[in-house]
Amino acid sequence: MVDNDNNVLLTAFNEHFFEFIDDINNVIVNDSSIKRVKTALMMIKKMNPSLIIKIWYKYIVLNYEKEINENNVNFFIEKDYKKDLVYISSADNIMQHIDYLREPIRNMGKENQYKSFKYIQNLCLLSKLYNQ
């Protein structure tokens, strides 16, 4: 039963994750960097469907659950993630992809920033349930 529940959570997470990217792309129309990030993430999902949810849990939920629960949108927009990526070999590449998604959110109006943050909160909840 647990495996079936995890499959449902994984599917929900992946669908919601790519809806989030699509919504960012819809607000910031025709941004090629967002399309490149989505393509790269789709390839990762095809190779290993659970990798994104596991990374999300390890690097976002475990490190930033407090800020997420406090609805601290500005924390994520302004945070310097380089310190968090010090021990990761592809840190520069990861940082570039974070910025590809973060920059459009930074430039959105408050209402769209709030919607984006709700996506982040939902993704955190799904990844937390999946990894328990």
Coordinates of N, CA and C in Angstrom, one line a residue:
M1 N 0.8 -1.2 0.0 CA 0.0 0.0 0.0 C 0.9 1.3 0.0
V2 N 2.0 1.2 0.7 CA 2.9 2.4 0.8 C 3.4 2.7 -0.6
D3 N 3.8 1.7 -1.3 CA 4.4 2.0 -2.7 C 3.3 2.6 -3.5
N4 N 2.1 2.2 -3.5 CA 1.0 2.8 -4.2 C 0.8 4.2 -3.8
D5 N 0.8 4.5 -2.5 CA 0.7 5.9 -2.0 C 1.8 6.7 -2.5
N6 N 3.0 6.2 -2.5 CA 4.2 6.9 -3.0 C 4.1 7.2 -4.4
N7 N 3.6 6.3 -5.2 CA 3.4 6.5 -6.7 C 2.4 7.6 -6.9
V8 N 1.4 7.7 -6.1 CA 0.4 8.7 -6.3 C 1.0 10.1 -5.9
L9 N 1.8 10.1 -4.8 CA 2.4 11.3 -4.4 C 3.5 11.8 -5.4
L10 N 4.2 10.8 -5.9 CA 5.2 11.2 -6.9 C 4.6 11.8 -8.2
T11 N 3.5 11.1 -8.7 CA 2.8 11.6 -9.9 C 2.3 13.0 -9.6
A12 N 1.7 13.2 -8.4 CA 1.1 14.5 -8.1 C 2.2 15.6 -8.0
F13 N 3.3 15.2 -7.4 CA 4.4 16.2 -7.3 C 4.9 16.6 -8.7
N14 N 5.2 15.6 -9.5 CA 5.8 15.9 -10.8 C 4.8 16.7 -11.7
E15 N 3.5 16.4 -11.6 CA 2.6 17.2 -12.4 C 2.5 18.6 -11.8
H16 N 2.5 18.7 -10.5 CA 2.4 20.1 -9.9 C 3.7 20.9 -10.2
F17 N 4.8 20.2 -10.1 CA 6.1 20.9 -10.4 C 6.1 21.5 -11.8
F18 N 5.7 20.7 -12.8 CA 5.7 21.2 -14.1 C 4.6 22.2 -14.4
E19 N 3.5 22.1 -13.7 CA 2.5 23.1 -13.8 C 3.0 24.5 -13.3
F20 N 3.8 24.4 -12.2 CA 4.5 25.6 -11.6 C 5.4 26.2 -12.7
I21 N 6.2 25.4 -13.3 CA 7.1 26.0 -14.3 C 6.3 26.6 -15.5
D22 N 5.2 25.9 -15.9 CA 4.4 26.4 -17.0 C 3.7 27.7 -16.6
D23 N 3.3 27.8 -15.3 CA 2.7 29.1 -14.9 C 3.7 30.2 -14.9
I24 N 4.9 29.9 -14.5 CA 5.9 31.0 -14.5 C 6.1 31.4 -16.0
N25 N 6.2 30.4 -16.9 CA 6.4 30.7 -18.3 C 5.2 31.5 -18.9
N26 N 4.0 31.2 -18.4 CA 2.8 32.0 -18.9 C 2.8 33.4 -18.4
V27 N 3.3 33.7 -17.2 CA 3.4 35.0 -16.7 C 4.5 35.8 -17.4
I28 N 5.6 35.1 -17.6 CA 6.8 35.7 -18.3 C 6.8 35.1 -19.7
V29 N 6.1 35.6 -20.6 CA 5.8 35.0 -21.9 C 7.1 34.9 -22.7
N30 N 7.3 33.8 -23.3 CA 8.4 33.5 -24.3 C 9.8 33.7 -23.7
D31 N 10.0 33.3 -22.5 CA 11.3 33.3 -21.9 C 12.0 32.0 -22.2
S32 N 13.0 32.1 -23.0 CA 13.7 30.9 -23.5 C 14.5 30.2 -22.4
S33 N 14.9 30.9 -21.3 CA 15.6 30.3 -20.2 C 14.7 29.3 -19.4
I34 N 13.5 29.7 -19.3 CA 12.5 28.9 -18.5 C 12.2 27.6 -19.4
K35 N 12.1 27.8 -20.7 CA 11.9 26.6 -21.5 C 13.1 25.7 -21.5
R36 N 14.3 26.2 -21.4 CA 15.5 25.3 -21.3 C 15.5 24.6 -20.0
V37 N 15.1 25.3 -18.9 CA 15.1 24.6 -17.6 C 14.0 23.5 -17.6
K38 N 12.9 23.8 -18.1 CA 11.8 22.8 -18.2 C 12.3 21.6 -19.0
T39 N 12.9 21.8 -20.1 CA 13.4 20.7 -21.0 C 14.4 19.8 -20.2
A40 N 15.4 20.5 -19.5 CA 16.4 19.8 -18.7 C 15.7 19.0 -17.6
L41 N 14.7 19.6 -16.9 CA 14.1 18.9 -15.8 C 13.2 17.7 -16.3
M42 N 12.6 17.9 -17.5 CA 11.8 16.8 -18.1 C 12.7 15.6 -18.4
M43 N 13.9 15.9 -18.9 CA 14.9 14.8 -19.2 C 15.3 14.1 -17.9
I44 N 15.5 14.8 -16.8 CA 15.8 14.2 -15.5 C 14.7 13.4 -15.1
K45 N 13.4 13.9 -15.2 CA 12.3 13.1 -14.8 C 12.1 11.8 -15.6
K46 N 12.4 11.8 -16.9 CA 12.4 10.6 -17.7 C 13.4 9.6 -17.2
M47 N 14.6 10.1 -16.9 CA 15.7 9.2 -16.5 C 15.4 8.6 -15.1
N48 N 14.9 9.4 -14.2 CA 14.7 9.0 -12.8 C 13.5 9.8 -12.3
P49 N 12.3 9.3 -12.4 CA 11.1 10.0 -12.0 C 11.0 10.5 -10.6
S50 N 11.8 9.9 -9.7 CA 11.7 10.3 -8.3 C 12.9 11.2 -7.9
L51 N 13.8 11.5 -8.8 CA 14.9 12.4 -8.4 C 14.5 13.8 -8.0
I52 N 13.7 14.4 -8.7 CA 13.3 15.8 -8.4 C 12.6 15.9 -7.1
I53 N 11.7 15.0 -6.7 CA 11.1 15.1 -5.4 C 12.0 14.8 -4.3
K54 N 13.0 13.9 -4.5 CA 14.0 13.6 -3.5 C 14.9 14.8 -3.3
I55 N 15.3 15.5 -4.4 CA 16.2 16.7 -4.3 C 15.4 17.8 -3.6
W56 N 14.2 18.0 -4.0 CA 13.3 19.0 -3.4 C 13.3 18.8 -1.9
Y57 N 13.1 17.6 -1.5 CA 13.0 17.4 0.0 C 14.3 17.6 0.7
K58 N 15.4 17.1 0.1 CA 16.7 17.2 0.7 C 17.2 18.7 0.8
Y59 N 17.0 19.4 -0.3 CA 17.6 20.8 -0.4 C 16.7 21.9 -0.1
I60 N 15.4 21.7 -0.1 CA 14.4 22.7 0.1 C 13.7 22.5 1.4
V61 N 13.0 21.4 1.5 CA 12.2 21.1 2.7 C 13.1 21.1 4.0
L62 N 14.1 20.3 3.9 CA 14.9 20.1 5.2 C 15.7 21.4 5.6
N63 N 15.9 22.2 4.6 CA 16.7 23.5 4.9 C 15.8 24.7 5.2
Y64 N 14.6 24.7 4.5 CA 13.8 26.0 4.6 C 12.4 25.8 5.0
E65 N 12.1 24.7 5.7 CA 10.7 24.5 6.1 C 10.1 25.6 6.9
K66 N 10.9 26.2 7.8 CA 10.5 27.3 8.7 C 10.1 28.5 7.8
E67 N 10.9 28.9 6.9 CA 10.6 30.1 6.1 C 9.4 29.8 5.2
I68 N 9.3 28.6 4.7 CA 8.2 28.2 3.9 C 6.9 28.3 4.7
N69 N 6.9 27.7 5.8 CA 5.7 27.8 6.7 C 5.3 29.2 7.1
E70 N 6.3 30.1 7.2 CA 6.0 31.5 7.6 C 5.6 32.3 6.4
N71 N 5.5 31.7 5.2 CA 5.1 32.5 4.0 C 6.1 33.6 3.6
N72 N 7.4 33.3 3.8 CA 8.4 34.3 3.6 C 8.9 34.3 2.2
V73 N 8.1 34.9 1.3 CA 8.4 34.9 -0.2 C 9.8 35.6 -0.4
N74 N 10.0 36.7 0.3 CA 11.2 37.5 0.0 C 12.5 36.8 0.4
F75 N 12.4 35.9 1.4 CA 13.5 35.1 1.7 C 14.0 34.3 0.5
F76 N 13.1 33.7 -0.2 CA 13.5 32.9 -1.4 C 14.0 33.7 -2.6
I77 N 13.4 34.9 -2.7 CA 13.7 35.7 -3.8 C 15.1 36.4 -3.6
E78 N 15.5 36.7 -2.4 CA 16.7 37.4 -2.1 C 17.8 36.5 -1.6
K79 N 17.6 35.3 -1.2 CA 18.6 34.4 -0.6 C 19.7 34.1 -1.6
D80 N 20.9 34.1 -1.0 CA 22.1 33.7 -1.8 C 22.3 32.2 -1.6
Y81 N 22.0 31.4 -2.6 CA 22.0 30.0 -2.5 C 23.4 29.4 -2.7
K82 N 24.4 30.2 -3.0 CA 25.7 29.7 -3.3 C 26.3 28.9 -2.1
K83 N 26.1 29.5 -0.9 CA 26.6 28.8 0.3 C 26.0 27.4 0.5
D84 N 24.8 27.3 0.1 CA 24.1 26.0 0.3 C 24.6 24.9 -0.8
L85 N 25.3 25.4 -1.8 CA 25.7 24.5 -2.9 C 27.2 24.3 -2.9
V86 N 27.9 24.7 -1.8 CA 29.3 24.7 -1.8 C 29.9 23.3 -2.1
Y87 N 29.3 22.2 -1.5 CA 29.8 20.9 -1.7 C 29.2 20.1 -2.8
I88 N 28.6 20.8 -3.7 CA 28.0 20.1 -4.9 C 28.8 20.5 -6.1
S89 N 29.2 19.4 -6.9 CA 30.1 19.6 -8.0 C 29.6 20.5 -9.1
S90 N 28.3 20.5 -9.3 CA 27.7 21.3 -10.4 C 27.0 22.5 -9.9
A91 N 27.5 23.1 -8.8 CA 26.9 24.2 -8.1 C 26.6 25.4 -9.0
D92 N 27.5 25.7 -9.9 CA 27.3 26.9 -10.8 C 26.1 26.6 -11.7
N93 N 26.0 25.4 -12.2 CA 24.9 25.1 -13.1 C 23.6 25.1 -12.4
I94 N 23.6 24.6 -11.2 CA 22.4 24.5 -10.4 C 21.9 26.0 -10.0
M95 N 22.9 26.8 -9.6 CA 22.6 28.2 -9.3 C 22.0 28.9 -10.5
Q96 N 22.5 28.7 -11.7 CA 22.0 29.3 -12.9 C 20.5 28.9 -13.1
H97 N 20.2 27.6 -12.9 CA 18.8 27.2 -13.1 C 17.9 27.7 -12.0
I98 N 18.4 27.9 -10.8 CA 17.6 28.5 -9.7 C 17.3 29.9 -10.1
D99 N 18.3 30.6 -10.6 CA 18.1 32.0 -11.0 C 17.1 32.1 -12.2
Y100 N 17.2 31.2 -13.1 CA 16.2 31.2 -14.3 C 14.8 31.1 -13.8
L101 N 14.5 30.5 -12.7 CA 13.2 30.4 -12.1 C 12.9 31.5 -11.1
R102 N 13.9 31.9 -10.4 CA 13.7 32.9 -9.3 C 13.6 34.3 -9.9
E103 N 14.3 34.6 -10.9 CA 14.2 36.0 -11.5 C 12.8 36.4 -12.0
P104 N 12.2 35.5 -12.8 CA 10.8 35.8 -13.2 C 9.9 36.0 -12.0
I105 N 10.1 35.2 -10.9 CA 9.2 35.4 -9.7 C 9.5 36.7 -9.1
R106 N 10.8 37.1 -9.0 CA 11.1 38.4 -8.4 C 10.5 39.5 -9.2
N107 N 10.3 39.4 -10.5 CA 9.7 40.5 -11.3 C 8.2 40.4 -11.4
M108 N 7.6 39.4 -10.8 CA 6.1 39.3 -10.9 C 5.5 40.3 -9.9
G109 N 4.2 40.6 -10.1 CA 3.5 41.3 -9.1 C 3.3 40.5 -7.9
K110 N 2.8 41.1 -6.8 CA 2.7 40.4 -5.5 C 1.7 39.2 -5.6
E111 N 0.6 39.4 -6.4 CA -0.4 38.3 -6.5 C 0.2 37.1 -7.1
N112 N 1.0 37.3 -8.2 CA 1.6 36.1 -8.9 C 2.7 35.5 -8.0
Q113 N 3.4 36.4 -7.2 CA 4.4 35.9 -6.3 C 3.8 35.0 -5.3
Y114 N 2.6 35.4 -4.8 CA 1.9 34.6 -3.8 C 1.5 33.3 -4.4
K115 N 1.0 33.3 -5.6 CA 0.6 32.0 -6.3 C 1.8 31.1 -6.5
S116 N 2.9 31.7 -6.8 CA 4.2 30.9 -7.0 C 4.6 30.3 -5.7
F117 N 4.5 31.1 -4.6 CA 4.8 30.5 -3.3 C 3.9 29.4 -2.8
K118 N 2.6 29.5 -3.2 CA 1.7 28.4 -2.9 C 2.1 27.2 -3.6
Y119 N 2.6 27.3 -4.8 CA 3.2 26.1 -5.5 C 4.3 25.5 -4.7
I120 N 5.2 26.4 -4.2 CA 6.4 25.9 -3.4 C 5.9 25.2 -2.2
Q121 N 4.9 25.8 -1.5 CA 4.4 25.2 -0.3 C 3.7 23.8 -0.6
N122 N 3.0 23.7 -1.7 CA 2.3 22.4 -2.0 C 3.4 21.4 -2.4
L123 N 4.4 21.8 -3.1 CA 5.5 20.9 -3.5 C 6.2 20.4 -2.3
C124 N 6.4 21.3 -1.3 CA 7.1 20.9 -0.1 C 6.2 19.8 0.7
L125 N 5.0 20.1 0.7 CA 4.1 19.1 1.4 C 4.1 17.8 0.8
L126 N 4.0 17.7 -0.6 CA 4.0 16.5 -1.3 C 5.3 15.7 -1.1
S127 N 6.4 16.5 -1.2 CA 7.8 15.8 -1.0 C 8.0 15.3 0.4
K128 N 7.4 16.1 1.4 CA 7.6 15.6 2.8 C 6.8 14.3 3.0
L129 N 5.6 14.3 2.5 CA 4.8 13.1 2.6 C 5.4 11.9 1.9
Y130 N 6.0 12.1 0.7 CA 6.7 11.1 -0.1 C 7.9 10.5 0.7
N131 N 8.6 11.4 1.3 CA 9.9 11.0 2.0 C 9.7 10.5 3.4
Q132 N 8.5 10.5 3.9 CA 8.3 10.0 5.3 C 8.3 8.5 5.4

